mmCIF file of C-alpha atoms in Angstrom:
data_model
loop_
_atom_site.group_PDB
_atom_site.id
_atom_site.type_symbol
_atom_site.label_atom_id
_atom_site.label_comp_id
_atom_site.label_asym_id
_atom_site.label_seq_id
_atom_site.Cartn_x
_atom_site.Cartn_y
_atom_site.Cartn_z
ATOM 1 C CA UNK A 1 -9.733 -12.262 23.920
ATOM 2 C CA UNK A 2 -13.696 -12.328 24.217
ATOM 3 C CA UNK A 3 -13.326 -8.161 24.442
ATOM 4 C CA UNK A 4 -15.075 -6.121 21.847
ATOM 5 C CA UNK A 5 -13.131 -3.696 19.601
ATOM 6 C CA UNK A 6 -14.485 -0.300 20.358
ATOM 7 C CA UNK A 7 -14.497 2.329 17.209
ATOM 8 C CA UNK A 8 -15.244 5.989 17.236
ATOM 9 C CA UNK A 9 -16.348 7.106 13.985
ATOM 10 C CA UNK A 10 -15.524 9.974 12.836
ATOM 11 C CA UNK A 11 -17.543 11.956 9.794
ATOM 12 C CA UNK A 12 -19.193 15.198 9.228
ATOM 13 C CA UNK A 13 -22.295 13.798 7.504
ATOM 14 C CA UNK A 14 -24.971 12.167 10.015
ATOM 15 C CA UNK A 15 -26.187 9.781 7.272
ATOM 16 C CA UNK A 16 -23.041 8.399 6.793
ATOM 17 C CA UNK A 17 -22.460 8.537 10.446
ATOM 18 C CA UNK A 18 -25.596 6.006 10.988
ATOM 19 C CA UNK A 19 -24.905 4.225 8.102
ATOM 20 C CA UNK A 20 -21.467 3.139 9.757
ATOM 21 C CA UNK A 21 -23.050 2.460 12.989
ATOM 22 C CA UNK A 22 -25.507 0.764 12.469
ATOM 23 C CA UNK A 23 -23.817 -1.713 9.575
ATOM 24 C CA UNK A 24 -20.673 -2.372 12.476
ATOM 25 C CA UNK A 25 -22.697 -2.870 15.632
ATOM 26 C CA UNK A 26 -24.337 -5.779 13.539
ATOM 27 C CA UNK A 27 -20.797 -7.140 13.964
ATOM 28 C CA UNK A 28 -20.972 -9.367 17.232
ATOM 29 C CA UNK A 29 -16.764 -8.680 17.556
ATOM 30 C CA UNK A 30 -17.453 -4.744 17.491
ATOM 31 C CA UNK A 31 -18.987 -2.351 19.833
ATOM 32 C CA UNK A 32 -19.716 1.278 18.287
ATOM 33 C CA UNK A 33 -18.444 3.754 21.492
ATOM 34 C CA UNK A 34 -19.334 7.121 19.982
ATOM 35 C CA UNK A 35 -19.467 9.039 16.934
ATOM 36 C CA UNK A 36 -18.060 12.516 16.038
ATOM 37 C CA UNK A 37 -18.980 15.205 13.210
ATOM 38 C CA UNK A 38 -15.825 16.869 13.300
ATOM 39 C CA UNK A 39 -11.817 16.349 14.620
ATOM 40 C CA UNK A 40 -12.419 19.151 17.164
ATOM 41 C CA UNK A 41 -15.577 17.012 18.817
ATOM 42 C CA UNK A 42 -13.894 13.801 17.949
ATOM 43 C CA UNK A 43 -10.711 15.238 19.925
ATOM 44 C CA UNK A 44 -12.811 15.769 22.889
ATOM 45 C CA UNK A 45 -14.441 12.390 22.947
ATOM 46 C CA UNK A 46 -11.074 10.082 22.375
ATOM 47 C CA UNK A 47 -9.824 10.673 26.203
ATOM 48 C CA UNK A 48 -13.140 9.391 27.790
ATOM 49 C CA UNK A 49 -14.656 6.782 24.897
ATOM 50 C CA UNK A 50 -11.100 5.426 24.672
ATOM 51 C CA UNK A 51 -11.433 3.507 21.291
ATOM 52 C CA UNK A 52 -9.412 0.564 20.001
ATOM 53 C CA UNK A 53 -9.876 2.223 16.324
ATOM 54 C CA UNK A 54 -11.061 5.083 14.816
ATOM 55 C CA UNK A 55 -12.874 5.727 11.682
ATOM 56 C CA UNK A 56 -12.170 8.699 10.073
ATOM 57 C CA UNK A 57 -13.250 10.739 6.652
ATOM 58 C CA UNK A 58 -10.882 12.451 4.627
ATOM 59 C CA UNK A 59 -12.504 15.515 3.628
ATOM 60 C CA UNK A 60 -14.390 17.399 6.274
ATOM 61 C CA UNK A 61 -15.037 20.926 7.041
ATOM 62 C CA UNK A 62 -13.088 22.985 9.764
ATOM 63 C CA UNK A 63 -10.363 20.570 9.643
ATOM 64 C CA UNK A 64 -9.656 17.588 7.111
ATOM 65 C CA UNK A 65 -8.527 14.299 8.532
ATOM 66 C CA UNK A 66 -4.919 14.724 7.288
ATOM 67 C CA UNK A 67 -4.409 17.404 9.202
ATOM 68 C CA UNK A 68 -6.273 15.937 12.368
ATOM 69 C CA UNK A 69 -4.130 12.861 11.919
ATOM 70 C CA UNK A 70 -1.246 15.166 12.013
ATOM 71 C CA UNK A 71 -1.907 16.620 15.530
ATOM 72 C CA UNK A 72 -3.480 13.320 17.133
ATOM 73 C CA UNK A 73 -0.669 10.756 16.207
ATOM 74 C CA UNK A 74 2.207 12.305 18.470
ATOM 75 C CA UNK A 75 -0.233 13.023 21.131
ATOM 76 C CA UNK A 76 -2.640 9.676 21.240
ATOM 77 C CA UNK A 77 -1.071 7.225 18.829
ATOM 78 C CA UNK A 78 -4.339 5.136 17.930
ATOM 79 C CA UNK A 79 -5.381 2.757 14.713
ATOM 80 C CA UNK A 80 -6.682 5.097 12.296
ATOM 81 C CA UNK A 81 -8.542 3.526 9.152
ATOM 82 C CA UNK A 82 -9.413 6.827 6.377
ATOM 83 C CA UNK A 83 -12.773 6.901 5.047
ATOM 84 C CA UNK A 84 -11.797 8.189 1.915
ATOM 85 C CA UNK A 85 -13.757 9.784 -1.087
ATOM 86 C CA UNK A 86 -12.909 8.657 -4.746
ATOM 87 C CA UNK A 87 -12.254 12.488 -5.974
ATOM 88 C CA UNK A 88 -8.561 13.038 -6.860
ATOM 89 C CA UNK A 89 -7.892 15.177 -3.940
ATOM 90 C CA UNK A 90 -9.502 12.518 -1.389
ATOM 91 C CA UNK A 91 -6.890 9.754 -2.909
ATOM 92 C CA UNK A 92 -4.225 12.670 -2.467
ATOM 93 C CA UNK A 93 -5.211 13.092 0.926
ATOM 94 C CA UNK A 94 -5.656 9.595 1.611
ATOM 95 C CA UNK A 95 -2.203 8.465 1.085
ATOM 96 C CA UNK A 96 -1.235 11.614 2.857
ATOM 97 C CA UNK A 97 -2.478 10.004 5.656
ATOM 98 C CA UNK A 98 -1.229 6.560 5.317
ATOM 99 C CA UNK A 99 2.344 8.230 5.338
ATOM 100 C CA UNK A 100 1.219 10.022 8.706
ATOM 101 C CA UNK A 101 0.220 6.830 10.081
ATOM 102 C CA UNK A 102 -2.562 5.763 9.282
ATOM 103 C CA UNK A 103 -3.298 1.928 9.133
ATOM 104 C CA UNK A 104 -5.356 1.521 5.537
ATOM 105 C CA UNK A 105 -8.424 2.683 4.058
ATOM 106 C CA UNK A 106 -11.506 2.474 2.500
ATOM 107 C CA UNK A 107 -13.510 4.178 -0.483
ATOM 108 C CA UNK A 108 -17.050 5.356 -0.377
ATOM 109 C CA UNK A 109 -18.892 4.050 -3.420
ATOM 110 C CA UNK A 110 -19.863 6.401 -6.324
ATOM 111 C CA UNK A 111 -22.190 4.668 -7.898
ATOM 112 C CA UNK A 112 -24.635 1.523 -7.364
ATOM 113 C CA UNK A 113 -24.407 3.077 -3.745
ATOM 114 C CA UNK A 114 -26.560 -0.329 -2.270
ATOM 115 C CA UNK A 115 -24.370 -2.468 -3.680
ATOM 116 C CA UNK A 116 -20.880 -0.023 -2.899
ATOM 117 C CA UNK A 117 -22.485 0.125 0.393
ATOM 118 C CA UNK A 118 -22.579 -3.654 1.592
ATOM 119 C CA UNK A 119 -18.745 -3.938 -0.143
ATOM 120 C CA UNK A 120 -17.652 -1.049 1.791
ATOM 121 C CA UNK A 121 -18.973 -2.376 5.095
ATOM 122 C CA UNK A 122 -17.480 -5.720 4.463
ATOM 123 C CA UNK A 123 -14.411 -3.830 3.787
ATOM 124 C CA UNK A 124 -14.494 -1.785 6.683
ATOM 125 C CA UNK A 125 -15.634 -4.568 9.099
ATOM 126 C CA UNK A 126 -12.465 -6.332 8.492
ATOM 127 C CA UNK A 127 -10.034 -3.656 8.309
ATOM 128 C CA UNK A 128 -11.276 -2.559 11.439
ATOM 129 C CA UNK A 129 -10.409 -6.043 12.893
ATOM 130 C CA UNK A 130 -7.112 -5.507 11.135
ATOM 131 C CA UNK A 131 -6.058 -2.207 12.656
ATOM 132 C CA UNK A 132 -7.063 -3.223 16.185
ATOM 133 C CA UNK A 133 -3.699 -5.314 15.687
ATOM 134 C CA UNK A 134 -1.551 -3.440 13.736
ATOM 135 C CA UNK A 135 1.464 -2.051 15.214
ATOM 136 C CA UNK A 136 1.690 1.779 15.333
ATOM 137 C CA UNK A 137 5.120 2.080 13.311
ATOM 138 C CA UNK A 138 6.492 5.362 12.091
ATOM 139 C CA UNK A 139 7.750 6.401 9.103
ATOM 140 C CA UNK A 140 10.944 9.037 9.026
ATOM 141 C CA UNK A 141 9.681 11.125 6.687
ATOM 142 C CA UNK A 142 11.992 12.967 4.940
ATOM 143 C CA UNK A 143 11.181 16.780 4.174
ATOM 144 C CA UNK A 144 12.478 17.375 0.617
ATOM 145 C CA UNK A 145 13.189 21.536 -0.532
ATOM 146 C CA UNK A 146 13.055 21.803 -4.147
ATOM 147 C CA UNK A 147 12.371 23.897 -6.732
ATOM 148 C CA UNK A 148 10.313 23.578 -10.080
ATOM 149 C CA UNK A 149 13.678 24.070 -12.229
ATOM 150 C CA UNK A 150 15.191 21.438 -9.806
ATOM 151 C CA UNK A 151 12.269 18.811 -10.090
ATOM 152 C CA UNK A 152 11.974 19.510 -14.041
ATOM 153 C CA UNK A 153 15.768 18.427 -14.653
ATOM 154 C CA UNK A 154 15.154 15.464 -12.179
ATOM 155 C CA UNK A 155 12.244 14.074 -14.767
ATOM 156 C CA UNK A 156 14.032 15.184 -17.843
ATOM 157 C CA UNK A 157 17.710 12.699 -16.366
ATOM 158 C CA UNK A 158 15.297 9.922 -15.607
ATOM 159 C CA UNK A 159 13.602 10.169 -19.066
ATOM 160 C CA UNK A 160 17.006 9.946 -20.196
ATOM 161 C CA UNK A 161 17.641 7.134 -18.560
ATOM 162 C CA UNK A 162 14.848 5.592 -18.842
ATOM 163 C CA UNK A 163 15.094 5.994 -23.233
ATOM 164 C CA UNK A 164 18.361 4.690 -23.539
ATOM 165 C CA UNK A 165 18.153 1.704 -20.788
ATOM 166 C CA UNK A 166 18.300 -2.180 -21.513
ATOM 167 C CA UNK A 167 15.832 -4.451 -21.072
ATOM 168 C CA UNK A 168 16.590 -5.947 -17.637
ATOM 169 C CA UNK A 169 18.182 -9.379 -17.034
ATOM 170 C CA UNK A 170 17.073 -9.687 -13.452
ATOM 171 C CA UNK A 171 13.107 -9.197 -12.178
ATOM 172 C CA UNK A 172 12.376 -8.206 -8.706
ATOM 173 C CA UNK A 173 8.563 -8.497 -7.302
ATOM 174 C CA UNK A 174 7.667 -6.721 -4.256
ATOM 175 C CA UNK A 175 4.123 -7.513 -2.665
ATOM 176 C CA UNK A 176 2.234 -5.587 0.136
ATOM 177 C CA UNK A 177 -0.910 -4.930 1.631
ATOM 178 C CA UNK A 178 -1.691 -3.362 5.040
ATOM 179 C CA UNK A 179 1.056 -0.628 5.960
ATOM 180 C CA UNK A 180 3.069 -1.613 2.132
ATOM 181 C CA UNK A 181 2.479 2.100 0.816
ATOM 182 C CA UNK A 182 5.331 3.379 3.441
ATOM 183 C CA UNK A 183 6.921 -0.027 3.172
ATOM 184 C CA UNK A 184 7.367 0.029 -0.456
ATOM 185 C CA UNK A 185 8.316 3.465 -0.756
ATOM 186 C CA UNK A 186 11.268 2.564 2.215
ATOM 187 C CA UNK A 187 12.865 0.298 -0.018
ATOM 188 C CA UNK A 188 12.425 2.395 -3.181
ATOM 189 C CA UNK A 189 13.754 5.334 -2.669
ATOM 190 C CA UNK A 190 17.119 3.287 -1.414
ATOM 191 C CA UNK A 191 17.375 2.242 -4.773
ATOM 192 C CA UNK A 192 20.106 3.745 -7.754
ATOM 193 C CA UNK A 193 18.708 5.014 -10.599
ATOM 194 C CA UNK A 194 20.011 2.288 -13.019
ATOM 195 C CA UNK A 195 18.656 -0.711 -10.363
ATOM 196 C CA UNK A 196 17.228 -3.695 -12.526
ATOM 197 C CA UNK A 197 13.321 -3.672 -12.873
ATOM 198 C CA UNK A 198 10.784 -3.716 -10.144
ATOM 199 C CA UNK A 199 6.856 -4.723 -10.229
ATOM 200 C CA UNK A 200 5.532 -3.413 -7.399
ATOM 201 C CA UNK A 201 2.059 -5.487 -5.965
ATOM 202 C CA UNK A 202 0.256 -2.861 -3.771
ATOM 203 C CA UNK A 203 -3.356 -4.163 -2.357
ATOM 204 C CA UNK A 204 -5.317 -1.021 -3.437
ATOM 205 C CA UNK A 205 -8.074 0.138 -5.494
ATOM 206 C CA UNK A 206 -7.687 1.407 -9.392
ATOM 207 C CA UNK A 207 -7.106 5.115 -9.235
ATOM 208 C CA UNK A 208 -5.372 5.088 -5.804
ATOM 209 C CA UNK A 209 -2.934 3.280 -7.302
ATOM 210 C CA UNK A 210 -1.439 5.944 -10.396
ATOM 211 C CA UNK A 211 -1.063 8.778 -7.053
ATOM 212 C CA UNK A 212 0.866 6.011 -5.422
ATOM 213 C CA UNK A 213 3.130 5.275 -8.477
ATOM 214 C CA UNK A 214 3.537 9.448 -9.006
ATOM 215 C CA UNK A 215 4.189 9.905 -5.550
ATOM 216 C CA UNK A 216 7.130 7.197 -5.636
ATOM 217 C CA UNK A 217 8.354 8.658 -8.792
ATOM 218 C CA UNK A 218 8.595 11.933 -7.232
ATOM 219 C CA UNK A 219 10.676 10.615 -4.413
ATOM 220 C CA UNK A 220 13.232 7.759 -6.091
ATOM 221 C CA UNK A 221 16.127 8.079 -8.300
ATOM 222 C CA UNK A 222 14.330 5.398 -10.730
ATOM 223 C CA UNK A 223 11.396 6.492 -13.161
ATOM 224 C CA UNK A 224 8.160 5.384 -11.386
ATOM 225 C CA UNK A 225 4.912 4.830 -13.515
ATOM 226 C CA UNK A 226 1.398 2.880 -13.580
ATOM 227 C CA UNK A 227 2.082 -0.167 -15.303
ATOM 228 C CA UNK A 228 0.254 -0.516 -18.746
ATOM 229 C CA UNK A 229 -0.209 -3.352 -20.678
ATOM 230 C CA UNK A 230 3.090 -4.332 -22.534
ATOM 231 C CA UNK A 231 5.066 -2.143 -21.166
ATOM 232 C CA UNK A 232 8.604 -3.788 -20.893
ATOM 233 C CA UNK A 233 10.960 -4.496 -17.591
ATOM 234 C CA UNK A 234 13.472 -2.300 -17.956
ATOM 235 C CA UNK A 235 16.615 -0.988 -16.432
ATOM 236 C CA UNK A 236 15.732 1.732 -13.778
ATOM 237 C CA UNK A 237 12.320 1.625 -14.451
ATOM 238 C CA UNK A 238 9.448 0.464 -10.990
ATOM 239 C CA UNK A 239 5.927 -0.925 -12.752
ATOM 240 C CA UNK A 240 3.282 -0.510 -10.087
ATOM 241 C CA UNK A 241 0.592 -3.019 -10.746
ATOM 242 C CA UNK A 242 -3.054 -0.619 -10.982
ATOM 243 C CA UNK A 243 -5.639 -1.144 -8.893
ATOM 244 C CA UNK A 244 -8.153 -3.990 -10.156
ATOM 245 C CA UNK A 245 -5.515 -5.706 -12.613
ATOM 246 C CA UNK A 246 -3.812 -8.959 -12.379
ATOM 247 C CA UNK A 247 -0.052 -8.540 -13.451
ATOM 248 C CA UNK A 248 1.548 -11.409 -15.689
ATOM 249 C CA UNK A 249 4.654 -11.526 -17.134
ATOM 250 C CA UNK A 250 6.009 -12.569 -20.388
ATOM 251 C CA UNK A 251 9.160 -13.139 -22.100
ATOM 252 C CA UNK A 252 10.648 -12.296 -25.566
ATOM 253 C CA UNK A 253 14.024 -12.841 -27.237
ATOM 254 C CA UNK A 254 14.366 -9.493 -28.759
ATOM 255 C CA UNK A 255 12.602 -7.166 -25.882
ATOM 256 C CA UNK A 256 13.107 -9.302 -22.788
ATOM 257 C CA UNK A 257 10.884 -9.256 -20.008
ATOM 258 C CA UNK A 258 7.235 -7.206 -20.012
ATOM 259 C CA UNK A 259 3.710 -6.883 -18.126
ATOM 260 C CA UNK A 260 0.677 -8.581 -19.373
ATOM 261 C CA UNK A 261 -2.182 -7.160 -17.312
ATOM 262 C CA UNK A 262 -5.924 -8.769 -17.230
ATOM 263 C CA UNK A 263 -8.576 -7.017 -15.502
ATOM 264 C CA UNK A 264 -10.382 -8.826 -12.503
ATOM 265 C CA UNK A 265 -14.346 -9.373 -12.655
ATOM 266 C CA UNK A 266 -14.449 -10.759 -9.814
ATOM 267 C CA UNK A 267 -14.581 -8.321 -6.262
ATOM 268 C CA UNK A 268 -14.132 -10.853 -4.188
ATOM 269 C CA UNK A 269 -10.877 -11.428 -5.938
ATOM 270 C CA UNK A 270 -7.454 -9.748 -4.692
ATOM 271 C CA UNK A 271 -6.593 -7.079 -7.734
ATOM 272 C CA UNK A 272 -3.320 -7.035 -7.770
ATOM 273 C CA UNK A 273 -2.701 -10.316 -6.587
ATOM 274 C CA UNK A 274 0.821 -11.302 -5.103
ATOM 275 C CA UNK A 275 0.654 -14.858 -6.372
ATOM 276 C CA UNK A 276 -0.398 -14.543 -9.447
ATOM 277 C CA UNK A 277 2.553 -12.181 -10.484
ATOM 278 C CA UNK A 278 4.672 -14.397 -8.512
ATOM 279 C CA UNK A 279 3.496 -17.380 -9.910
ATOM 280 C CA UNK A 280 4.552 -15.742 -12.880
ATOM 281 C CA UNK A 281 7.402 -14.782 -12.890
ATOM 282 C CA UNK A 282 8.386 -18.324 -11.682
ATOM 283 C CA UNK A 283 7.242 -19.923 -14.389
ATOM 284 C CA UNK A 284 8.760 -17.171 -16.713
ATOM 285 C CA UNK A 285 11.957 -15.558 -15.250
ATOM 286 C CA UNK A 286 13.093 -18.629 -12.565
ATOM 287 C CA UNK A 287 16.357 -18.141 -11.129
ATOM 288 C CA UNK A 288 16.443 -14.638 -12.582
ATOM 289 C CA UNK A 289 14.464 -13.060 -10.311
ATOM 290 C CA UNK A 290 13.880 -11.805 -6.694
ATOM 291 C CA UNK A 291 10.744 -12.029 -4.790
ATOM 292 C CA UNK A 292 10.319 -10.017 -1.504
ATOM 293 C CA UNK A 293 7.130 -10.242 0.634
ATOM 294 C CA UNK A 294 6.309 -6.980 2.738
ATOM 295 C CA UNK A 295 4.026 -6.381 5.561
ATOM 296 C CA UNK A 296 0.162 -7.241 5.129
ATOM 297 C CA UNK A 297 -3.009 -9.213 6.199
ATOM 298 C CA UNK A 298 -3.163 -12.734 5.036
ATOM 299 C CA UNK A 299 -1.769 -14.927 3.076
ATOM 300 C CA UNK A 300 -1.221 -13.728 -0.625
ATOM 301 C CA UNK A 301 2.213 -14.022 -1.731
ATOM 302 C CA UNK A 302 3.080 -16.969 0.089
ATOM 303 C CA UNK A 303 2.770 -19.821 -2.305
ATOM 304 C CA UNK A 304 3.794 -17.622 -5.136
ATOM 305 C CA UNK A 305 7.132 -16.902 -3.332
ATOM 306 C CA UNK A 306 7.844 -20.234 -2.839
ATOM 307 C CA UNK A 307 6.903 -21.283 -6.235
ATOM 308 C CA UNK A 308 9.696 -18.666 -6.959
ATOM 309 C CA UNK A 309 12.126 -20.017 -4.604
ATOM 310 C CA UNK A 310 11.298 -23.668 -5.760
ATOM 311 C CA UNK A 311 12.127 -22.419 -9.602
ATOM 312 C CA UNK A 312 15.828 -20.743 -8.219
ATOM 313 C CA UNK A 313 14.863 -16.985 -7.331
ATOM 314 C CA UNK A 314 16.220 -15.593 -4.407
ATOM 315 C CA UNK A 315 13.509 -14.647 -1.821
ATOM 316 C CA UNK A 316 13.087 -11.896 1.644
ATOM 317 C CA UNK A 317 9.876 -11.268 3.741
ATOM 318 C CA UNK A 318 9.945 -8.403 6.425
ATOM 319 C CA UNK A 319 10.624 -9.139 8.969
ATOM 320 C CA UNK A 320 7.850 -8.648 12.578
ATOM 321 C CA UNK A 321 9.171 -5.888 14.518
ATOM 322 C CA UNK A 322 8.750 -3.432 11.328
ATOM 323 C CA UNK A 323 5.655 -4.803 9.957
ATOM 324 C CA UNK A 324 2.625 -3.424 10.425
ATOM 325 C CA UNK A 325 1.061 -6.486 10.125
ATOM 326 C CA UNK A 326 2.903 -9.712 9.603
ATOM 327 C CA UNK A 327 0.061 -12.149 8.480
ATOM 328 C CA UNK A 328 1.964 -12.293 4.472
ATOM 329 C CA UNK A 329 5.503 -12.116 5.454
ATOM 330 C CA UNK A 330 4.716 -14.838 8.348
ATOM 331 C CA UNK A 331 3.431 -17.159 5.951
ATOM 332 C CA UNK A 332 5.288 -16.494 3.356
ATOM 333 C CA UNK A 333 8.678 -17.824 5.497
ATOM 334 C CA UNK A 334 6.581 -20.424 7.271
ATOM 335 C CA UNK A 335 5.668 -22.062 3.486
ATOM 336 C CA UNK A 336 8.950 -22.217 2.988
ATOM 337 C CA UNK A 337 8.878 -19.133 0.125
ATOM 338 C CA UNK A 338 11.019 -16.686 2.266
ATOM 339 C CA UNK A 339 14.783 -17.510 2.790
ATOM 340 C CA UNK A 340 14.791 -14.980 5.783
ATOM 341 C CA UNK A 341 13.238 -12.191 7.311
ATOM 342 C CA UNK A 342 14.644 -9.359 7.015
ATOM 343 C CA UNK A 343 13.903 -5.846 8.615
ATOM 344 C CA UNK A 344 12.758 -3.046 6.529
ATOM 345 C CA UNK A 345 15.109 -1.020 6.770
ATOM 346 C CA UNK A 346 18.074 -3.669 5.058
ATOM 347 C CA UNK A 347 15.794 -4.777 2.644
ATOM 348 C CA UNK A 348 16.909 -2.521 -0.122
ATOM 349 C CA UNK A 349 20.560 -3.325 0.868
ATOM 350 C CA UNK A 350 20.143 -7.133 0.918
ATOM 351 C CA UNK A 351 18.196 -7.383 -2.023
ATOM 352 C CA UNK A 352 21.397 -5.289 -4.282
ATOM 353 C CA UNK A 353 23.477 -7.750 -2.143
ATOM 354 C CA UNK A 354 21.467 -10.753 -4.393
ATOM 355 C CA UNK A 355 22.051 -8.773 -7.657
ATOM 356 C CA UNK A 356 25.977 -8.820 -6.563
#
C-alpha cells in the first residue's frame, strides 16, 4: 500500500536494542517508531507511536514478555513477534506466548553470533512483514485442574496404550507454519486416544520443537512425542517432526508404517518441510492416508498435498477466516491438493469423518 510497517521494539538490553534497529530500518518496507527497555515503558509508548508490530524479548526484568502479552492483548490487540532466547525456560515461555497470541518468533543466536546475527535479521525482517498481516485470532484456552496422582495415571493409560497398539493402517500428515502451534494443538486434543497415527509438520527450530510435542502430550488423549528415527506409526500415537529434520516415511510388511528422518544442512532450507513428508507419504502410503494443510506463510505443502490427492488420499486445508495466515492453505486448494477448506474448528471432526 506504499505505507511503511512501523515496529516498536521491545528489549531490556540497549545492544540488542540497536542491533534491531539499525539491521530493520535498512529495510526500505519498515520504519523503526520507537524502542522500549521494559513492558512498563513499552506500555506507555504503544498509545502515541501506534505500531503495526511489535518486537518483543522473552525474558526481561520487572516483567517477562509472557506476562506483558497477557495484560496488552485484551486491552490493545497488536502483532506481537517473541524475541526469544534458546535456554529451556525462554522456549517454555515462548510458546507460552504463542498460545496468548502471539504471531511467531525468533531465536537469538548462541554461537557464531555474526553469522546467527544476519540469519536472525533475515528472519525477523520477514516475520515482521508477516505479522503486519496476520489476523489477531484467539485461542479458547482451556484451564485444566489436576493433580500429580491424576497426571501420573494419565501417562501410565497412554503408555498402556501406546505398548499394546497396532501399527496403523491409515497415515494422517498435518503441516503448519505461522499461527500452526495453536492450530495443531485445536485439532489434537479433539482426537480419541486410539485415533490412527499422526506426523505433525510444525515450521520451528530443533529444541522448540520437543516443548511443543510435551506440551501436546500433556493436553491430548493420544501419547505425544518428538519423533526419532524409526520410530513406527502407530495406533494413538502423534510424531512431531523436530526442528531441523526432514521427515520420510517408509513401509514394512511386518511393522507397517515408520519415520525416516535426515537432518537438513542447508538453512536456507525449510526443516521440517511439508512437501517432503507429503511427498512421501504419497509415494509410500497413497490412498491410505490423509493430508491436511493448516494456517502459514507460503507455499510449502501445496504440491505435496496434491501429490497426495493425485495418489488417492483424502485432503483439508483451513480454511481463511481461522487462519492466521492463509498463504499454505490458499495454495494448497488453489493447486488443486485441498478437496475443501475447512474451518478449524471441524477439522478434527471431518478428518474422523474420512477414517469412517
Amino acid at each position: 500500500m506504499g505505507e511503511k510497517i512501523r515496529v516498536l521494539i521491545v528489549d531490556d538490553s540497549a545492544l540488542v536494542r540497536d542491533i534491531l534497529s539499525v539491521g530493520l530500518s535498512r529495510d526500505p518496507e519498515l520504519e523503526v517508531v520507537g524502542t522500549a527497555a521494559d513492558p512498563f515503558e513499552a506500555g506507555e509508548k504503544i498509545p502515541n507511536l501506534r505500531p503495526d508490530v511489535m518486537t518483543l524479548d522473552v525474558e526481561m526484568p520487572r516483567m517477562n514478555g509472557l506476562e506483558f502479552l497477557r495484560r496488552l492483548m485484551p486491552q490493545y490487540p497488536l502483532p506481537v513477534v517473541m524475541v526469544s532466547a534458546l535456554t529451556e525456560k525462554g522456549k517454555q515461555l515462548t510458546l507460552d506466548a504463542l498460545a496468548l497470541g502471539a504471531v511467531d518468533f525468533v531465536a537469538k543466536p548462541k554461537a557464531d553470533l555474526a553469522r546467527g546475527m544476519e540469519l536472525l535479521m533475515a528472519d525477523l525482517t520477514l516475520k515482521i512483514k508477516i505479522a503486519a498481516g496476520a489476523k489477531l485470532l484467539r485461542y479458547k484456552q482451556e484451564t485444566r485442574v489436576e493433580n500429580q496422582t491424576a497426571r501420573e495415571t494419565a501417562t501410565l493409560k497412554k503408555e498402556a496404550i501406546i505398548n499394546h497398539a497396532e501399527p496403523s493402517s491409515r497415515v494422517i500428515i498435518i503441516g503448519a507454519s505461522t499461527g500452526g502451534t495453536e492450530a495443531v494443538r485445536e485439532i489434537v486434543t479433539r482426537f480419541p486416544e486410539r485415533t490412527p497415527g499422526i506426523v505433525v509438520l510444525q515450521h520451528m527450530p530443533g529444541g522448540f520443537t520437543r516443548l511443543f510435542a510435551n506440551r501436546l502430550d500433556s493436553e491430548t488423549a493420544m501419547k505425544v512425542k518428538e519423533a526419532e528415527d524409526g520410530d513406527q506409526i502407530i495406533n494413538g500415537r502423534v510424531l512431531v517432526a523436530p526442528g531441523g529434520k526432514q521427515v520420510r516415511l517408509r513401509k514394512d510388511s511386518r511393522t507397517g508404517y515408520s519415520v525416516v528422518l535426515e537432518e537438513e544442512k542447508n538453512p536456507r532450507i525449510i526443516a521440517p518441510s511439508v512437501d517432503v513428508t507429503m511427498f512421501s507419504a504419497a509415494e509410500v502410503v497413497g490412498k491410505a492416508a490423509i493430508g491436511v494443510v493448516l494456517t502459514g506463510m507460503g507455499a510449502d505443502g501445496a504440491d505435496g498435498l496434491k501429490a497426495m490427492r493425485d495418489a488417492g488420499a483424502r485432503t483439508l486445508a483451513q480454511d481463511e477466516a481461522t487462519s492466521v495466515v492463509f498463504g499454505m492453505p490458499a495454495e494448497a486448494y488453489k493447486r488443486g491438493g485441498a478437496e475443501r477448506l475447512v474451518p478449524i474448528g471441524d477439522i478434527a471432526m471431518s478428518i474422523m469423518d474420512l477414517l469412517r
